Amino acid sequence: MEVDSVAGRDVVVNAQDMELEYDDSVEVMGAYDPATSALRPSFPALSAQDAAGGKNDFRRVRVPAHRYTPLKNDWPNIMKPIVEHLHLQIRMNTKTRCIELKNSEHTLDAGALQKGADFVQAYMMGFEVQDAVALLRLEDLFIDTFEVNDVKMLKGDHLSRAIGRVAGQDGKTKYAVENATRTRIVLADQKIHILGSFANIKLARDAICSLIMGAPPGKVYNKMRTVASRMNERF
């Protein structure tokens, strides 16, 4: 019990009654925790749209001319993981020739939009849909891109032969590097794209650089066998 002075008069205030009135007037969201005899706050998870302040973020991925026909054939396979797993909205804008991705009210993961953009961008680089989908399922996958001229300045027939050494007859050398390092490689003219984990990308890049510099494929094969055996022992 406390005594307060109002306009020169003493007024008796019951603190316990005030506390009870306060408890009745305030609605507390939470669950009772018997261990601490207190209410634990319980708030619903924010959707990606709410986390962005109610705005609909979007991404645009440009479609190269040589990927139009493959995109038409693989469109259902591209759309399914983006809509069903990431809960994003996707459409092909034929005027700007871009694929547009946008958050929706059902999108829960704040990073889903960037994952979807990386997945579509990987497909535009030339990776197969089943390989690019790994970017959505695994967190430690990256794409490394470099050009042949970044390794060695080559022109004319020398450049063509270097690209041929990386690919091999019927793609044999490329497949050998992929299987040994557990990566996926795309040869797009002078550009080389590698999809995989950080350590595996480094192994594949070293092998490709050796081929560009003029190393015999047989020597690279032997090194890849050693690398593959070490990786099998590690796992």
PDB file of C-alpha atoms in Angstrom:
ATOM      1  CA  MET A   1       0.000   0.000   0.000  1.00  0.00           C
ATOM      2  CA  GLU A   2       1.318   3.413  -0.967  1.00  0.00           C
ATOM      3  CA  VAL A   3       0.270   6.979  -0.162  1.00  0.00           C
ATOM      4  CA  ASP A   4       0.108   9.536  -2.942  1.00  0.00           C
ATOM      5  CA  SER A   5      -0.611  13.252  -2.672  1.00  0.00           C
ATOM      6  CA  VAL A   6      -3.099  14.734  -5.119  1.00  0.00           C
ATOM      7  CA  ALA A   7      -4.046  18.419  -4.844  1.00  0.00           C
ATOM      8  CA  GLY A   8      -2.936  18.597  -1.238  1.00  0.00           C
ATOM      9  CA  ARG A   9      -4.897  15.489  -0.213  1.00  0.00           C
ATOM     10  CA  ASP A  10      -3.501  12.103   0.712  1.00  0.00           C
ATOM     11  CA  VAL A  11      -4.889   9.265  -1.437  1.00  0.00           C
ATOM     12  CA  VAL A  12      -4.365   5.624  -0.515  1.00  0.00           C
ATOM     13  CA  VAL A  13      -3.267   3.505  -3.489  1.00  0.00           C
ATOM     14  CA  ASN A  14      -3.261  -0.281  -3.375  1.00  0.00           C
ATOM     15  CA  ALA A  15      -0.310  -1.458  -5.513  1.00  0.00           C
ATOM     16  CA  GLN A  16      -1.526  -5.071  -5.599  1.00  0.00           C
ATOM     17  CA  ASP A  17      -4.871  -4.067  -7.116  1.00  0.00           C
ATOM     18  CA  MET A  18      -3.105  -1.970  -9.746  1.00  0.00           C
ATOM     19  CA  GLU A  19      -0.901  -4.938 -10.713  1.00  0.00           C
ATOM     20  CA  LEU A  20      -3.919  -7.216 -11.114  1.00  0.00           C
ATOM     21  CA  GLU A  21      -5.691  -4.650 -13.287  1.00  0.00           C
ATOM     22  CA  TYR A  22      -2.555  -4.311 -15.437  1.00  0.00           C
ATOM     23  CA  ASP A  23      -2.287  -8.074 -15.893  1.00  0.00           C
ATOM     24  CA  ASP A  24      -5.920  -8.304 -16.977  1.00  0.00           C
ATOM     25  CA  SER A  25      -5.631  -5.483 -19.498  1.00  0.00           C
ATOM     26  CA  VAL A  26      -2.457  -6.717 -21.261  1.00  0.00           C
ATOM     27  CA  GLU A  27      -2.677  -9.674 -23.619  1.00  0.00           C
ATOM     28  CA  VAL A  28       0.565 -11.625 -23.680  1.00  0.00           C
ATOM     29  CA  MET A  29       1.424 -13.925 -26.592  1.00  0.00           C
ATOM     30  CA  GLY A  30       3.415 -16.917 -25.504  1.00  0.00           C
ATOM     31  CA  ALA A  31       3.509 -20.297 -23.856  1.00  0.00           C
ATOM     32  CA  TYR A  32       3.925 -21.016 -20.151  1.00  0.00           C
ATOM     33  CA  ASP A  33       7.298 -22.501 -19.226  1.00  0.00           C
ATOM     34  CA  PRO A  34       7.009 -24.567 -15.985  1.00  0.00           C
ATOM     35  CA  ALA A  35      10.793 -24.622 -15.556  1.00  0.00           C
ATOM     36  CA  THR A  36      11.102 -20.851 -15.181  1.00  0.00           C
ATOM     37  CA  SER A  37       7.484 -20.144 -14.147  1.00  0.00           C
ATOM     38  CA  ALA A  38       7.285 -17.520 -16.864  1.00  0.00           C
ATOM     39  CA  LEU A  39       5.748 -16.944 -20.256  1.00  0.00           C
ATOM     40  CA  ARG A  40       7.946 -17.653 -23.243  1.00  0.00           C
ATOM     41  CA  PRO A  41       7.326 -15.320 -26.181  1.00  0.00           C
ATOM     42  CA  SER A  42       5.926 -17.085 -29.217  1.00  0.00           C
ATOM     43  CA  PHE A  43       5.896 -15.194 -32.508  1.00  0.00           C
ATOM     44  CA  PRO A  44       4.972 -16.626 -35.925  1.00  0.00           C
ATOM     45  CA  ALA A  45       7.757 -16.829 -38.492  1.00  0.00           C
ATOM     46  CA  LEU A  46       7.913 -13.975 -40.971  1.00  0.00           C
ATOM     47  CA  SER A  47       7.532 -14.771 -44.624  1.00  0.00           C
ATOM     48  CA  ALA A  48      10.123 -13.518 -47.088  1.00  0.00           C
ATOM     49  CA  GLN A  49       7.666 -10.866 -48.251  1.00  0.00           C
ATOM     50  CA  ASP A  50       7.081  -9.598 -44.685  1.00  0.00           C
ATOM     51  CA  ALA A  51      10.815  -9.644 -43.947  1.00  0.00           C
ATOM     52  CA  ALA A  52      11.343  -7.341 -46.936  1.00  0.00           C
ATOM     53  CA  GLY A  53       8.892  -4.805 -45.509  1.00  0.00           C
ATOM     54  CA  GLY A  54       5.929  -5.996 -47.564  1.00  0.00           C
ATOM     55  CA  LYS A  55       7.738  -5.425 -50.864  1.00  0.00           C
ATOM     56  CA  ASN A  56       7.964  -8.032 -53.593  1.00  0.00           C
ATOM     57  CA  ASP A  57      11.634  -8.476 -54.446  1.00  0.00           C
ATOM     58  CA  PHE A  58      12.399  -9.855 -57.888  1.00  0.00           C
ATOM     59  CA  ARG A  59      15.320 -10.997 -60.028  1.00  0.00           C
ATOM     60  CA  ARG A  60      15.826 -10.974 -63.786  1.00  0.00           C
ATOM     61  CA  VAL A  61      17.998 -13.483 -65.629  1.00  0.00           C
ATOM     62  CA  ARG A  62      18.738 -12.786 -69.292  1.00  0.00           C
ATOM     63  CA  VAL A  63      18.255 -15.680 -71.706  1.00  0.00           C
ATOM     64  CA  PRO A  64      20.993 -16.031 -74.377  1.00  0.00           C
ATOM     65  CA  ALA A  65      19.817 -16.615 -77.927  1.00  0.00           C
ATOM     66  CA  HIS A  66      21.298 -20.121 -78.098  1.00  0.00           C
ATOM     67  CA  ARG A  67      19.303 -21.220 -75.000  1.00  0.00           C
ATOM     68  CA  TYR A  68      15.811 -20.394 -76.332  1.00  0.00           C
ATOM     69  CA  THR A  69      15.056 -23.841 -77.737  1.00  0.00           C
ATOM     70  CA  PRO A  70      16.445 -25.801 -74.747  1.00  0.00           C
ATOM     71  CA  LEU A  71      14.491 -23.478 -72.441  1.00  0.00           C
ATOM     72  CA  LYS A  72      11.220 -24.267 -74.223  1.00  0.00           C
ATOM     73  CA  ASN A  73      11.849 -27.997 -73.895  1.00  0.00           C
ATOM     74  CA  ASP A  74      12.955 -27.882 -70.243  1.00  0.00           C
ATOM     75  CA  TRP A  75      10.541 -25.205 -69.010  1.00  0.00           C
ATOM     76  CA  PRO A  76       8.350 -27.613 -66.934  1.00  0.00           C
ATOM     77  CA  ASN A  77      11.443 -29.078 -65.265  1.00  0.00           C
ATOM     78  CA  ILE A  78      12.759 -25.590 -64.463  1.00  0.00           C
ATOM     79  CA  MET A  79       9.447 -24.266 -63.183  1.00  0.00           C
ATOM     80  CA  LYS A  80       8.624 -27.215 -60.892  1.00  0.00           C
ATOM     81  CA  PRO A  81      11.406 -26.866 -58.263  1.00  0.00           C
ATOM     82  CA  ILE A  82      11.067 -23.069 -58.208  1.00  0.00           C
ATOM     83  CA  VAL A  83       7.307 -23.095 -57.639  1.00  0.00           C
ATOM     84  CA  GLU A  84       6.906 -26.217 -55.494  1.00  0.00           C
ATOM     85  CA  HIS A  85      10.056 -26.104 -53.349  1.00  0.00           C
ATOM     86  CA  LEU A  86      11.027 -22.418 -53.212  1.00  0.00           C
ATOM     87  CA  HIS A  87       7.422 -21.116 -53.485  1.00  0.00           C
ATOM     88  CA  LEU A  88       8.425 -18.386 -55.920  1.00  0.00           C
ATOM     89  CA  GLN A  89       6.639 -16.901 -58.908  1.00  0.00           C
ATOM     90  CA  ILE A  90       8.347 -17.292 -62.283  1.00  0.00           C
ATOM     91  CA  ARG A  91       7.575 -16.156 -65.804  1.00  0.00           C
ATOM     92  CA  MET A  92       9.288 -15.682 -69.149  1.00  0.00           C
ATOM     93  CA  ASN A  93       9.134 -12.089 -70.395  1.00  0.00           C
ATOM     94  CA  THR A  94       9.298 -12.401 -74.174  1.00  0.00           C
ATOM     95  CA  LYS A  95       9.724  -8.642 -74.715  1.00  0.00           C
ATOM     96  CA  THR A  96      12.845  -8.250 -72.587  1.00  0.00           C
ATOM     97  CA  ARG A  97      13.886 -11.896 -73.182  1.00  0.00           C
ATOM     98  CA  CYS A  98      14.437 -12.388 -69.474  1.00  0.00           C
ATOM     99  CA  ILE A  99      13.195 -14.867 -66.891  1.00  0.00           C
ATOM    100  CA  GLU A 100      11.661 -12.984 -63.976  1.00  0.00           C
ATOM    101  CA  LEU A 101      11.468 -14.390 -60.439  1.00  0.00           C
ATOM    102  CA  LYS A 102       9.445 -12.811 -57.643  1.00  0.00           C
ATOM    103  CA  ASN A 103       8.636 -13.508 -53.995  1.00  0.00           C
ATOM    104  CA  SER A 104       5.107 -14.515 -53.054  1.00  0.00           C
ATOM    105  CA  GLU A 105       3.116 -14.610 -49.830  1.00  0.00           C
ATOM    106  CA  HIS A 106       3.965 -18.318 -49.541  1.00  0.00           C
ATOM    107  CA  THR A 107       7.750 -17.798 -49.714  1.00  0.00           C
ATOM    108  CA  LEU A 108       9.233 -18.584 -46.295  1.00  0.00           C
ATOM    109  CA  ASP A 109      12.986 -18.559 -46.939  1.00  0.00           C
ATOM    110  CA  ALA A 110      14.478 -15.085 -47.364  1.00  0.00           C
ATOM    111  CA  GLY A 111      17.272 -16.545 -49.513  1.00  0.00           C
ATOM    112  CA  ALA A 112      14.941 -18.476 -51.811  1.00  0.00           C
ATOM    113  CA  LEU A 113      14.903 -15.721 -54.429  1.00  0.00           C
ATOM    114  CA  GLN A 114      18.686 -15.674 -54.776  1.00  0.00           C
ATOM    115  CA  LYS A 115      18.803 -19.488 -54.887  1.00  0.00           C
ATOM    116  CA  GLY A 116      16.251 -19.505 -57.689  1.00  0.00           C
ATOM    117  CA  ALA A 117      18.201 -16.885 -59.639  1.00  0.00           C
ATOM    118  CA  ASP A 118      21.426 -18.897 -59.252  1.00  0.00           C
ATOM    119  CA  PHE A 119      19.625 -22.038 -60.442  1.00  0.00           C
ATOM    120  CA  VAL A 120      18.277 -20.320 -63.572  1.00  0.00           C
ATOM    121  CA  GLN A 121      21.629 -18.641 -64.253  1.00  0.00           C
ATOM    122  CA  ALA A 122      23.399 -22.018 -64.040  1.00  0.00           C
ATOM    123  CA  TYR A 123      20.998 -23.419 -66.644  1.00  0.00           C
ATOM    124  CA  MET A 124      21.669 -20.450 -68.935  1.00  0.00           C
ATOM    125  CA  MET A 125      25.395 -21.156 -68.675  1.00  0.00           C
ATOM    126  CA  GLY A 126      24.791 -24.589 -70.162  1.00  0.00           C
ATOM    127  CA  PHE A 127      24.394 -26.944 -67.196  1.00  0.00           C
ATOM    128  CA  GLU A 128      21.715 -29.618 -67.308  1.00  0.00           C
ATOM    129  CA  VAL A 129      18.600 -29.105 -65.174  1.00  0.00           C
ATOM    130  CA  GLN A 130      19.383 -32.086 -62.929  1.00  0.00           C
ATOM    131  CA  ASP A 131      22.859 -30.678 -62.282  1.00  0.00           C
ATOM    132  CA  ALA A 132      21.681 -27.106 -61.665  1.00  0.00           C
ATOM    133  CA  VAL A 133      19.019 -28.310 -59.198  1.00  0.00           C
ATOM    134  CA  ALA A 134      21.864 -29.265 -56.844  1.00  0.00           C
ATOM    135  CA  LEU A 135      22.318 -25.530 -56.188  1.00  0.00           C
ATOM    136  CA  LEU A 136      18.878 -25.538 -54.539  1.00  0.00           C
ATOM    137  CA  ARG A 137      19.484 -28.618 -52.400  1.00  0.00           C
ATOM    138  CA  LEU A 138      23.069 -28.092 -51.234  1.00  0.00           C
ATOM    139  CA  GLU A 139      24.516 -25.008 -49.588  1.00  0.00           C
ATOM    140  CA  ASP A 140      28.225 -25.449 -50.367  1.00  0.00           C
ATOM    141  CA  LEU A 141      28.027 -25.505 -54.177  1.00  0.00           C
ATOM    142  CA  PHE A 142      29.451 -22.715 -56.311  1.00  0.00           C
ATOM    143  CA  ILE A 143      30.078 -21.887 -59.969  1.00  0.00           C
ATOM    144  CA  ASP A 144      33.524 -20.773 -61.095  1.00  0.00           C
ATOM    145  CA  THR A 145      33.951 -19.194 -64.533  1.00  0.00           C
ATOM    146  CA  PHE A 146      37.160 -18.352 -66.340  1.00  0.00           C
ATOM    147  CA  GLU A 147      38.414 -18.029 -69.907  1.00  0.00           C
ATOM    148  CA  VAL A 148      41.160 -19.868 -71.722  1.00  0.00           C
ATOM    149  CA  ASN A 149      43.041 -16.601 -72.228  1.00  0.00           C
ATOM    150  CA  ASP A 150      43.074 -16.083 -68.452  1.00  0.00           C
ATOM    151  CA  VAL A 151      45.416 -19.084 -68.260  1.00  0.00           C
ATOM    152  CA  LYS A 152      47.458 -18.526 -71.422  1.00  0.00           C
ATOM    153  CA  MET A 153      47.135 -16.029 -74.256  1.00  0.00           C
ATOM    154  CA  LEU A 154      46.302 -18.116 -77.321  1.00  0.00           C
ATOM    155  CA  LYS A 155      44.934 -17.229 -80.751  1.00  0.00           C
ATOM    156  CA  GLY A 156      43.785 -19.013 -83.873  1.00  0.00           C
ATOM    157  CA  ASP A 157      44.562 -22.707 -84.157  1.00  0.00           C
ATOM    158  CA  HIS A 158      46.467 -22.710 -80.860  1.00  0.00           C
ATOM    159  CA  LEU A 159      43.282 -21.646 -79.066  1.00  0.00           C
ATOM    160  CA  SER A 160      41.222 -24.304 -80.844  1.00  0.00           C
ATOM    161  CA  ARG A 161      43.719 -27.021 -79.958  1.00  0.00           C
ATOM    162  CA  ALA A 162      43.725 -25.952 -76.294  1.00  0.00           C
ATOM    163  CA  ILE A 163      39.931 -26.198 -76.136  1.00  0.00           C
ATOM    164  CA  GLY A 164      40.154 -29.577 -77.887  1.00  0.00           C
ATOM    165  CA  ARG A 165      42.644 -30.850 -75.290  1.00  0.00           C
ATOM    166  CA  VAL A 166      40.256 -29.880 -72.489  1.00  0.00           C
ATOM    167  CA  ALA A 167      37.298 -31.593 -74.158  1.00  0.00           C
ATOM    168  CA  GLY A 168      39.130 -34.650 -75.492  1.00  0.00           C
ATOM    169  CA  GLN A 169      37.860 -37.040 -78.127  1.00  0.00           C
ATOM    170  CA  ASP A 170      34.069 -37.375 -77.731  1.00  0.00           C
ATOM    171  CA  GLY A 171      34.370 -35.453 -74.456  1.00  0.00           C
ATOM    172  CA  LYS A 172      36.424 -38.206 -72.826  1.00  0.00           C
ATOM    173  CA  THR A 173      38.869 -35.881 -71.058  1.00  0.00           C
ATOM    174  CA  LYS A 174      36.130 -33.611 -69.739  1.00  0.00           C
ATOM    175  CA  TYR A 175      34.172 -36.566 -68.362  1.00  0.00           C
ATOM    176  CA  ALA A 176      37.302 -37.975 -66.729  1.00  0.00           C
ATOM    177  CA  VAL A 177      37.936 -34.688 -64.906  1.00  0.00           C
ATOM    178  CA  GLU A 178      34.267 -34.462 -63.886  1.00  0.00           C
ATOM    179  CA  ASN A 179      34.153 -37.978 -62.463  1.00  0.00           C
ATOM    180  CA  ALA A 180      37.480 -37.679 -60.657  1.00  0.00           C
ATOM    181  CA  THR A 181      36.740 -34.312 -59.036  1.00  0.00           C
ATOM    182  CA  ARG A 182      32.954 -34.729 -58.617  1.00  0.00           C
ATOM    183  CA  THR A 183      32.187 -31.561 -60.539  1.00  0.00           C
ATOM    184  CA  ARG A 184      30.286 -30.575 -63.668  1.00  0.00           C
ATOM    185  CA  ILE A 185      32.084 -28.703 -66.454  1.00  0.00           C
ATOM    186  CA  VAL A 186      30.653 -26.705 -69.358  1.00  0.00           C
ATOM    187  CA  LEU A 187      32.820 -25.602 -72.289  1.00  0.00           C
ATOM    188  CA  ALA A 188      31.192 -22.554 -73.868  1.00  0.00           C
ATOM    189  CA  ASP A 189      33.563 -21.371 -76.592  1.00  0.00           C
ATOM    190  CA  GLN A 190      36.451 -19.697 -74.728  1.00  0.00           C
ATOM    191  CA  LYS A 191      34.641 -19.718 -71.365  1.00  0.00           C
ATOM    192  CA  ILE A 192      34.788 -22.637 -68.943  1.00  0.00           C
ATOM    193  CA  HIS A 193      32.172 -23.035 -66.187  1.00  0.00           C
ATOM    194  CA  ILE A 194      32.746 -25.410 -63.256  1.00  0.00           C
ATOM    195  CA  LEU A 195      29.993 -26.400 -60.796  1.00  0.00           C
ATOM    196  CA  GLY A 196      30.954 -28.023 -57.495  1.00  0.00           C
ATOM    197  CA  SER A 197      32.254 -27.470 -53.995  1.00  0.00           C
ATOM    198  CA  PHE A 198      35.145 -25.094 -53.354  1.00  0.00           C
ATOM    199  CA  ALA A 199      37.792 -27.812 -52.955  1.00  0.00           C
ATOM    200  CA  ASN A 200      36.564 -29.832 -55.944  1.00  0.00           C
ATOM    201  CA  ILE A 201      36.465 -26.751 -58.172  1.00  0.00           C
ATOM    202  CA  LYS A 202      40.108 -26.086 -57.347  1.00  0.00           C
ATOM    203  CA  LEU A 203      41.105 -29.636 -58.351  1.00  0.00           C
ATOM    204  CA  ALA A 204      39.174 -29.446 -61.627  1.00  0.00           C
ATOM    205  CA  ARG A 205      40.544 -25.987 -62.420  1.00  0.00           C
ATOM    206  CA  ASP A 206      44.137 -27.156 -61.858  1.00  0.00           C
ATOM    207  CA  ALA A 207      43.597 -30.098 -64.225  1.00  0.00           C
ATOM    208  CA  ILE A 208      42.040 -27.889 -66.914  1.00  0.00           C
ATOM    209  CA  CYS A 209      44.824 -25.315 -66.583  1.00  0.00           C
ATOM    210  CA  SER A 210      47.401 -28.081 -67.062  1.00  0.00           C
ATOM    211  CA  LEU A 211      45.662 -29.167 -70.275  1.00  0.00           C
ATOM    212  CA  ILE A 212      45.529 -25.584 -71.551  1.00  0.00           C
ATOM    213  CA  MET A 213      49.225 -25.110 -70.816  1.00  0.00           C
ATOM    214  CA  GLY A 214      49.982 -28.140 -73.006  1.00  0.00           C
ATOM    215  CA  ALA A 215      50.276 -31.056 -70.575  1.00  0.00           C
ATOM    216  CA  PRO A 216      49.713 -34.467 -72.207  1.00  0.00           C
ATOM    217  CA  PRO A 217      46.251 -35.899 -71.474  1.00  0.00           C
ATOM    218  CA  GLY A 218      47.795 -39.158 -70.243  1.00  0.00           C
ATOM    219  CA  LYS A 219      49.675 -37.321 -67.518  1.00  0.00           C
ATOM    220  CA  VAL A 220      46.481 -35.545 -66.464  1.00  0.00           C
ATOM    221  CA  TYR A 221      44.615 -38.895 -66.432  1.00  0.00           C
ATOM    222  CA  ASN A 222      47.165 -40.377 -64.043  1.00  0.00           C
ATOM    223  CA  LYS A 223      46.914 -37.368 -61.761  1.00  0.00           C
ATOM    224  CA  MET A 224      43.116 -37.600 -61.826  1.00  0.00           C
ATOM    225  CA  ARG A 225      43.267 -41.277 -60.817  1.00  0.00           C
ATOM    226  CA  THR A 226      45.407 -40.334 -57.831  1.00  0.00           C
ATOM    227  CA  VAL A 227      43.015 -37.548 -56.890  1.00  0.00           C
ATOM    228  CA  ALA A 228      39.991 -39.849 -57.230  1.00  0.00           C
ATOM    229  CA  SER A 229      41.553 -42.523 -55.006  1.00  0.00           C
ATOM    230  CA  ARG A 230      42.365 -39.938 -52.338  1.00  0.00           C
ATOM    231  CA  MET A 231      38.833 -38.575 -52.407  1.00  0.00           C
ATOM    232  CA  ASN A 232      37.377 -42.085 -52.091  1.00  0.00           C
ATOM    233  CA  GLU A 233      39.573 -42.737 -49.059  1.00  0.00           C
ATOM    234  CA  ARG A 234      38.482 -39.434 -47.519  1.00  0.00           C
ATOM    235  CA  PHE A 235      34.794 -40.236 -47.869  1.00  0.00           C
TER     236      PHE A 235
END
